[in-house]
CSV table of C-alpha atoms in Angstrom, one decimal:
chain,number,residue,atom,x,y,z
I,1320,UNK,CA,0.0,0.0,0.0
I,1321,UNK,CA,1.3,3.4,-1.0
I,1322,UNK,CA,1.2,6.2,1.6
I,1323,UNK,CA,1.2,9.7,0.1
I,1324,UNK,CA,1.7,12.8,2.3
I,1325,UNK,CA,1.5,16.0,0.4
I,1326,UNK,CA,2.5,19.3,2.1
I,1327,UNK,CA,0.4,21.6,-0.1
I,1328,UNK,CA,-3.0,21.6,-1.9
I,1329,UNK,CA,-1.4,21.5,-5.3
I,1330,UNK,CA,0.7,18.5,-4.3
I,1331,UNK,CA,-2.4,16.8,-3.0
I,1332,UNK,CA,-4.2,17.3,-6.4
I,1333,UNK,CA,-1.2,16.1,-8.3
I,1334,UNK,CA,-1.0,13.0,-6.1
I,1335,UNK,CA,-4.7,12.3,-6.6
I,1336,UNK,CA,-4.3,12.7,-10.4
I,1337,UNK,CA,-1.4,10.2,-10.4
I,1338,UNK,CA,-3.1,7.8,-8.0
I,1339,UNK,CA,-6.8,8.2,-8.7
I,1340,UNK,CA,-7.7,5.2,-6.5
I,1341,UNK,CA,-5.9,6.7,-3.5
I,1342,UNK,CA,-8.2,7.0,-0.5
I,1343,UNK,CA,-8.1,10.5,1.1
I,1344,UNK,CA,-7.7,10.6,4.9
I,1345,UNK,CA,-7.8,13.5,7.3
I,1346,UNK,CA,-9.6,12.6,10.5
I,1347,UNK,CA,-9.7,8.9,9.7
I,1348,UNK,CA,-12.7,8.3,12.0
I,1349,UNK,CA,-14.5,6.2,9.3
I,1350,UNK,CA,-11.5,5.2,7.1
I,1351,UNK,CA,-9.5,3.6,9.9
I,1352,UNK,CA,-12.5,1.6,11.1
I,1353,UNK,CA,-13.1,0.1,7.7
I,1354,UNK,CA,-9.4,-0.7,7.3
I,1355,UNK,CA,-9.1,-2.3,10.7
I,1356,UNK,CA,-12.1,-4.5,10.0
I,1357,UNK,CA,-10.8,-5.4,6.5
I,1358,UNK,CA,-13.8,-3.8,4.9
I,1359,UNK,CA,-11.7,-1.7,2.6
I,1360,UNK,CA,-8.0,-2.1,1.5
I,1361,UNK,CA,-7.1,0.8,-0.8
I,1362,UNK,CA,-4.1,0.6,-3.0
I,1363,UNK,CA,-2.9,4.0,-1.6
I,1364,UNK,CA,-3.7,6.4,1.3
I,1365,UNK,CA,-3.6,10.1,0.6
I,1366,UNK,CA,-3.0,11.9,3.9
I,1367,UNK,CA,-4.3,15.5,3.9
I,1368,UNK,CA,-3.4,16.5,7.4
I,1369,UNK,CA,-0.5,18.8,6.4
I,1370,UNK,CA,-2.7,21.0,4.2
I,1371,UNK,CA,-3.8,24.1,6.4
I,1372,UNK,CA,-6.5,25.5,4.1
I,1373,UNK,CA,-8.6,22.4,4.6
I,1374,UNK,CA,-8.9,23.3,8.3
I,1375,UNK,CA,-10.0,26.9,7.7
I,1376,UNK,CA,-13.4,28.5,7.4
I,1377,UNK,CA,-14.4,32.0,6.3
I,1378,UNK,CA,-17.6,34.0,5.7
I,1379,UNK,CA,-18.1,35.7,2.3
I,1380,UNK,CA,-21.2,37.8,2.4
I,1381,UNK,CA,-23.9,35.5,3.6
I,1382,UNK,CA,-22.1,32.2,2.8
I,1383,UNK,CA,-19.8,30.2,5.0
I,1384,UNK,CA,-17.0,28.5,3.2
I,1385,UNK,CA,-16.2,25.5,5.4
I,1386,UNK,CA,-12.9,23.8,4.8
I,1387,UNK,CA,-13.3,20.0,4.3
I,1388,UNK,CA,-11.2,19.1,7.3
I,1389,UNK,CA,-12.6,21.6,9.9
I,1390,UNK,CA,-13.5,19.3,12.8
I,1391,UNK,CA,-16.9,19.0,14.3
I,1392,UNK,CA,-15.7,20.5,17.6
I,1393,UNK,CA,-14.8,23.8,15.9
I,1394,UNK,CA,-18.2,23.9,14.0
I,1395,UNK,CA,-19.9,23.6,17.4
I,1396,UNK,CA,-17.6,26.2,19.1
I,1397,UNK,CA,-17.2,28.7,16.3
I,1398,UNK,CA,-20.2,28.4,13.9
I,1399,UNK,CA,-23.3,27.6,16.1
I,1400,UNK,CA,-24.8,30.9,15.3
I,1401,UNK,CA,-24.1,30.9,11.5
I,1402,UNK,CA,-24.8,27.2,10.9
I,1403,UNK,CA,-27.1,26.1,13.8
I,1404,UNK,CA,-28.5,23.0,12.2
I,1405,UNK,CA,-25.0,21.7,11.3
I,1406,UNK,CA,-23.7,22.5,14.8
I,1407,UNK,CA,-26.6,20.6,16.3
I,1408,UNK,CA,-25.8,17.6,14.1
I,1409,UNK,CA,-22.2,17.9,15.0
I,1410,UNK,CA,-23.1,17.5,18.7
I,1411,UNK,CA,-24.5,14.0,18.0
I,1412,UNK,CA,-21.3,12.7,16.3
I,1413,UNK,CA,-19.5,10.0,18.1
I,1414,UNK,CA,-17.5,11.0,21.2
I,1415,UNK,CA,-15.4,14.2,22.0
I,1416,UNK,CA,-12.4,12.4,20.5
I,1417,UNK,CA,-14.2,11.7,17.2
I,1418,UNK,CA,-15.6,15.2,17.1
I,1419,UNK,CA,-12.1,16.5,17.4
I,1420,UNK,CA,-11.0,14.6,14.3
I,1421,UNK,CA,-14.1,14.0,12.2
I,1422,UNK,CA,-15.3,16.5,9.6
I,1423,UNK,CA,-18.0,17.4,7.1
I,1424,UNK,CA,-15.6,16.7,4.3
I,1425,UNK,CA,-15.1,13.1,5.6
I,1426,UNK,CA,-18.9,12.6,5.9
I,1427,UNK,CA,-19.3,13.8,2.3
I,1428,UNK,CA,-16.5,11.7,1.0
I,1429,UNK,CA,-17.9,8.5,2.6
I,1430,UNK,CA,-21.5,9.5,1.5
I,1431,UNK,CA,-23.1,7.1,3.9
I,1432,UNK,CA,-26.8,7.5,4.1
I,1433,UNK,CA,-26.4,7.5,7.9
I,1434,UNK,CA,-23.9,10.4,8.0
I,1435,UNK,CA,-25.0,13.0,10.5
I,1436,UNK,CA,-24.0,16.0,8.5
I,1437,UNK,CA,-26.1,15.2,5.5
I,1438,UNK,CA,-29.6,16.0,6.7
I,1439,UNK,CA,-28.4,19.4,8.1
I,1440,UNK,CA,-26.7,20.3,4.8
I,1441,UNK,CA,-29.8,19.4,2.8
I,1442,UNK,CA,-32.0,21.4,5.1
I,1443,UNK,CA,-29.7,24.4,4.9
I,1444,UNK,CA,-31.1,25.1,1.4
I,1445,UNK,CA,-30.5,24.5,-2.3
I,1446,UNK,CA,-27.6,26.9,-2.3
I,1447,UNK,CA,-25.3,24.5,-0.6
I,1448,UNK,CA,-22.4,23.5,-2.8
I,1449,UNK,CA,-19.6,21.0,-2.5
I,1450,UNK,CA,-16.3,22.5,-3.8
I,1451,UNK,CA,-14.5,19.8,-5.7
I,1452,UNK,CA,-11.0,20.3,-7.2
I,1453,UNK,CA,-8.5,18.5,-9.4
I,1454,UNK,CA,-5.6,19.4,-11.5
I,1455,UNK,CA,-8.2,20.1,-14.2
I,1456,UNK,CA,-9.8,22.9,-12.2
I,1457,UNK,CA,-12.5,23.5,-9.6
I,1458,UNK,CA,-16.3,23.0,-9.7
I,1459,UNK,CA,-19.2,23.5,-7.4
I,1460,UNK,CA,-21.5,20.6,-7.0
I,1461,UNK,CA,-25.1,21.3,-5.8
I,1462,UNK,CA,-25.7,19.3,-2.6
I,1463,UNK,CA,-28.8,17.7,-4.2
I,1464,UNK,CA,-26.6,16.3,-7.0
I,1465,UNK,CA,-23.8,15.1,-4.8
I,1466,UNK,CA,-25.3,11.8,-3.5
I,1467,UNK,CA,-25.7,9.3,-6.3
I,1468,UNK,CA,-26.0,5.9,-4.5
I,1469,UNK,CA,-25.3,4.0,-1.3
I,1470,UNK,CA,-21.9,5.4,-0.1
I,1471,UNK,CA,-21.4,6.9,-3.6
I,1472,UNK,CA,-20.9,10.5,-4.5
I,1473,UNK,CA,-20.5,12.4,-7.7
I,1474,UNK,CA,-16.8,13.1,-7.4
I,1475,UNK,CA,-14.6,12.2,-10.3
I,1476,UNK,CA,-11.7,9.8,-9.6
I,1477,UNK,CA,-9.1,12.6,-9.6
I,1478,UNK,CA,-11.1,15.1,-7.5
I,1479,UNK,CA,-10.8,16.0,-3.8
I,1480,UNK,CA,-13.3,17.9,-1.6
I,1481,UNK,CA,-11.8,21.3,-0.7
I,1482,UNK,CA,-14.7,23.0,1.0
I,1483,UNK,CA,-18.5,23.2,1.4
I,1484,UNK,CA,-20.3,26.5,0.7
I,1485,UNK,CA,-23.3,26.9,3.1
I,1486,UNK,CA,-25.6,29.9,3.4
I,1487,UNK,CA,-25.6,31.6,6.8
I,1488,UNK,CA,-28.8,30.8,8.6
I,1489,UNK,CA,-31.6,33.4,8.3
I,1490,UNK,CA,-34.0,31.5,10.5
I,1491,UNK,CA,-34.1,28.7,13.1
I,1492,UNK,CA,-32.7,25.3,12.3
I,1493,UNK,CA,-33.0,21.9,14.0
I,1494,UNK,CA,-31.6,18.4,13.9
I,1495,UNK,CA,-33.0,15.2,15.4
I,1496,UNK,CA,-31.6,11.7,15.5
I,1497,UNK,CA,-32.8,8.4,16.7
I,1498,UNK,CA,-30.2,5.8,17.8
I,1499,UNK,CA,-30.1,2.6,19.9
I,1500,UNK,CA,-28.4,4.6,22.6
I,1501,UNK,CA,-27.7,8.3,23.4
I,1502,UNK,CA,-24.1,8.5,22.2
I,1503,UNK,CA,-21.5,6.7,20.0
I,1504,UNK,CA,-24.1,5.4,17.7
I,1505,UNK,CA,-25.0,5.2,14.0
I,1506,UNK,CA,-28.3,6.8,13.4
I,1507,UNK,CA,-31.4,4.6,13.0
I,1508,UNK,CA,-32.7,7.6,11.2
I,1509,UNK,CA,-32.2,11.3,11.3
I,1510,UNK,CA,-34.0,14.5,10.2
I,1511,UNK,CA,-32.8,18.1,9.6
I,1512,UNK,CA,-35.2,21.0,9.3
I,1513,UNK,CA,-34.7,24.7,8.7
I,1514,UNK,CA,-36.8,27.8,8.2
I,1515,UNK,CA,-35.7,30.3,5.5
I,1516,UNK,CA,-37.9,33.4,6.1
I,1517,UNK,CA,-36.0,35.6,3.7
I,1518,UNK,CA,-37.3,33.7,0.7
I,1519,UNK,CA,-40.3,32.0,2.3
I,1520,UNK,CA,-39.0,28.5,2.0
I,1521,UNK,CA,-38.3,25.6,4.4
I,1522,UNK,CA,-35.6,22.9,4.2
I,1523,UNK,CA,-35.6,19.2,5.1
I,1524,UNK,CA,-33.1,16.5,5.1
I,1525,UNK,CA,-33.7,12.8,5.7
I,1526,UNK,CA,-30.8,10.5,6.9
I,1527,UNK,CA,-30.5,6.7,7.3
I,1528,UNK,CA,-33.9,6.1,5.8
I,1529,UNK,CA,-33.2,5.8,2.0
I,1530,UNK,CA,-30.3,4.7,-0.2
I,1531,UNK,CA,-29.0,8.2,-0.1
I,1532,UNK,CA,-29.6,11.3,2.1
I,1533,UNK,CA,-32.6,13.1,0.5
I,1534,UNK,CA,-35.1,15.9,0.9
I,1535,UNK,CA,-38.8,15.5,1.6
I,1536,UNK,CA,-39.8,17.7,-1.4
I,1537,UNK,CA,-43.5,17.3,-1.2
I,1538,UNK,CA,-43.4,18.1,2.6
I,1539,UNK,CA,-41.4,21.3,1.9
I,1540,UNK,CA,-43.8,22.4,-0.9
I,1541,UNK,CA,-46.9,21.7,1.3
I,1542,UNK,CA,-45.6,23.6,4.3
I,1543,UNK,CA,-44.3,26.6,2.2
I,1544,UNK,CA,-47.7,26.9,0.6
I,1545,UNK,CA,-49.5,26.9,4.0
I,1546,UNK,CA,-47.2,29.4,5.5
I,1547,UNK,CA,-47.6,31.8,2.6
I,1548,UNK,CA,-51.3,31.4,2.0
I,1549,UNK,CA,-52.2,32.0,5.7
I,1550,UNK,CA,-49.7,34.8,6.2
I,1551,UNK,CA,-47.9,32.9,9.0
I,1552,UNK,CA,-44.5,34.3,8.0
I,1553,UNK,CA,-45.7,37.8,8.8
I,1554,UNK,CA,-47.8,37.0,11.9
I,1555,UNK,CA,-45.7,34.2,13.5
I,1556,UNK,CA,-49.1,32.7,14.6
I,1557,UNK,CA,-49.3,29.1,15.8
I,1558,UNK,CA,-49.2,26.5,13.0
I,1559,UNK,CA,-52.4,24.4,13.2
I,1560,UNK,CA,-52.0,20.9,14.5
I,1561,UNK,CA,-53.4,19.4,11.3
I,1562,UNK,CA,-50.8,21.1,9.3
I,1563,UNK,CA,-48.0,19.9,11.5
I,1564,UNK,CA,-49.4,16.4,11.4
I,1565,UNK,CA,-49.7,16.4,7.6
I,1566,UNK,CA,-46.1,17.7,7.3
I,1567,UNK,CA,-45.0,14.7,9.3
I,1568,UNK,CA,-46.9,12.3,7.2
I,1569,UNK,CA,-45.4,13.8,4.0
I,1570,UNK,CA,-41.9,13.5,5.4
I,1571,UNK,CA,-42.7,9.9,6.4
I,1572,UNK,CA,-43.8,9.2,2.8
I,1573,UNK,CA,-40.6,10.6,1.3
I,1574,UNK,CA,-38.5,7.9,3.0
I,1575,UNK,CA,-37.7,4.5,1.5
I,1576,UNK,CA,-36.1,2.7,4.5
I,1577,UNK,CA,-35.0,-0.9,4.9
I,1578,UNK,CA,-35.2,-3.4,7.8
I,1579,UNK,CA,-31.7,-3.9,9.3
I,1580,UNK,CA,-30.0,-4.7,12.6
I,1581,UNK,CA,-30.6,-1.1,13.9
I,1582,UNK,CA,-34.3,-0.9,13.2
I,1583,UNK,CA,-37.2,-1.8,10.9
I,1584,UNK,CA,-38.5,0.2,8.0
I,1585,UNK,CA,-41.8,0.8,9.7
I,1586,UNK,CA,-40.1,2.1,12.8
I,1587,UNK,CA,-37.9,4.5,10.7
I,1588,UNK,CA,-41.0,5.8,9.0
I,1589,UNK,CA,-42.8,6.4,12.3
I,1590,UNK,CA,-39.9,8.1,13.9
I,1591,UNK,CA,-39.4,10.4,10.9
I,1592,UNK,CA,-43.0,11.6,11.2
I,1593,UNK,CA,-42.4,12.3,14.9
I,1594,UNK,CA,-39.1,14.1,14.3
I,1595,UNK,CA,-40.6,16.1,11.5
I,1596,UNK,CA,-43.4,17.3,13.8
I,1597,UNK,CA,-41.1,18.1,16.7
I,1598,UNK,CA,-38.4,19.9,14.7
I,1599,UNK,CA,-41.0,22.0,12.9
I,1600,UNK,CA,-42.6,22.9,16.3
I,1601,UNK,CA,-39.3,23.8,17.9
I,1602,UNK,CA,-38.2,26.0,14.9
I,1603,UNK,CA,-41.6,27.7,14.6
I,1604,UNK,CA,-41.7,28.5,18.4
I,1605,UNK,CA,-38.3,30.1,18.0
I,1606,UNK,CA,-39.3,32.0,14.9
I,1607,UNK,CA,-42.6,33.2,16.6
I,1608,UNK,CA,-40.5,34.6,19.5
I,1609,UNK,CA,-38.3,36.5,17.0
I,1610,UNK,CA,-41.4,38.0,15.3
I,1611,UNK,CA,-42.9,39.1,18.6
I,1612,UNK,CA,-39.7,40.6,19.9
I,1613,UNK,CA,-39.3,42.6,16.7
I,1614,UNK,CA,-42.8,43.9,16.8
């Protein structure tokens, strides 16, 4: 097995071009587990730990450019206000040691449907982009086009993830996760939700209940229509119980889960409906308080 350890981003891209099957590693919280259990034996390892720009983040206007290797702990400590949904998801990842090493870039690279970052990224809006680079150039991949199959993403063989571009939150965001215990657990299923009052939209993200992370598109369209038609964005009035219930049912219908050792498909559908109702209620309560305090 080759071990490649570039010191610069350009060197990393050149190494990936020369060894397109090389497996990138930064935190290693997923990669090392698979290697230790002989699930994956790559021909080469591409160590990205010496590349400083991957561990940096910046705000450009109303967009956070999050380096692929920024660890979850820093997202929690430094970006909870700008990216509240992602920060809440980061809180649920593994243990403190794993949060100190794991990153959104690693979650995206693995593209597991159970990855905790994915529902939050989807809920953050359709203007989330994965910045992929190679010696041929750089491109921005819309988050909705990034996931293409079970643990498969749309990266080309010679591409590496450099950053994720995520809009700064303009409304409340939430993340909820069901597991077989309270910590150090792979999600049985997960759900991300966000309110986007500036453009009158809502965002959803379903995790561990389909072959890939996905949105509940019909649920989004239904709720957006109700909020607009009834003037709820302006008033902040209570969302009727039947609307909340229907939203949960539409989220449930958007999933296509399987039975496995962590839970049944029926259980996953049920919990998604519950999480959808709860996250909507939590977000709307926070939004209503903001409306009242601004009046």
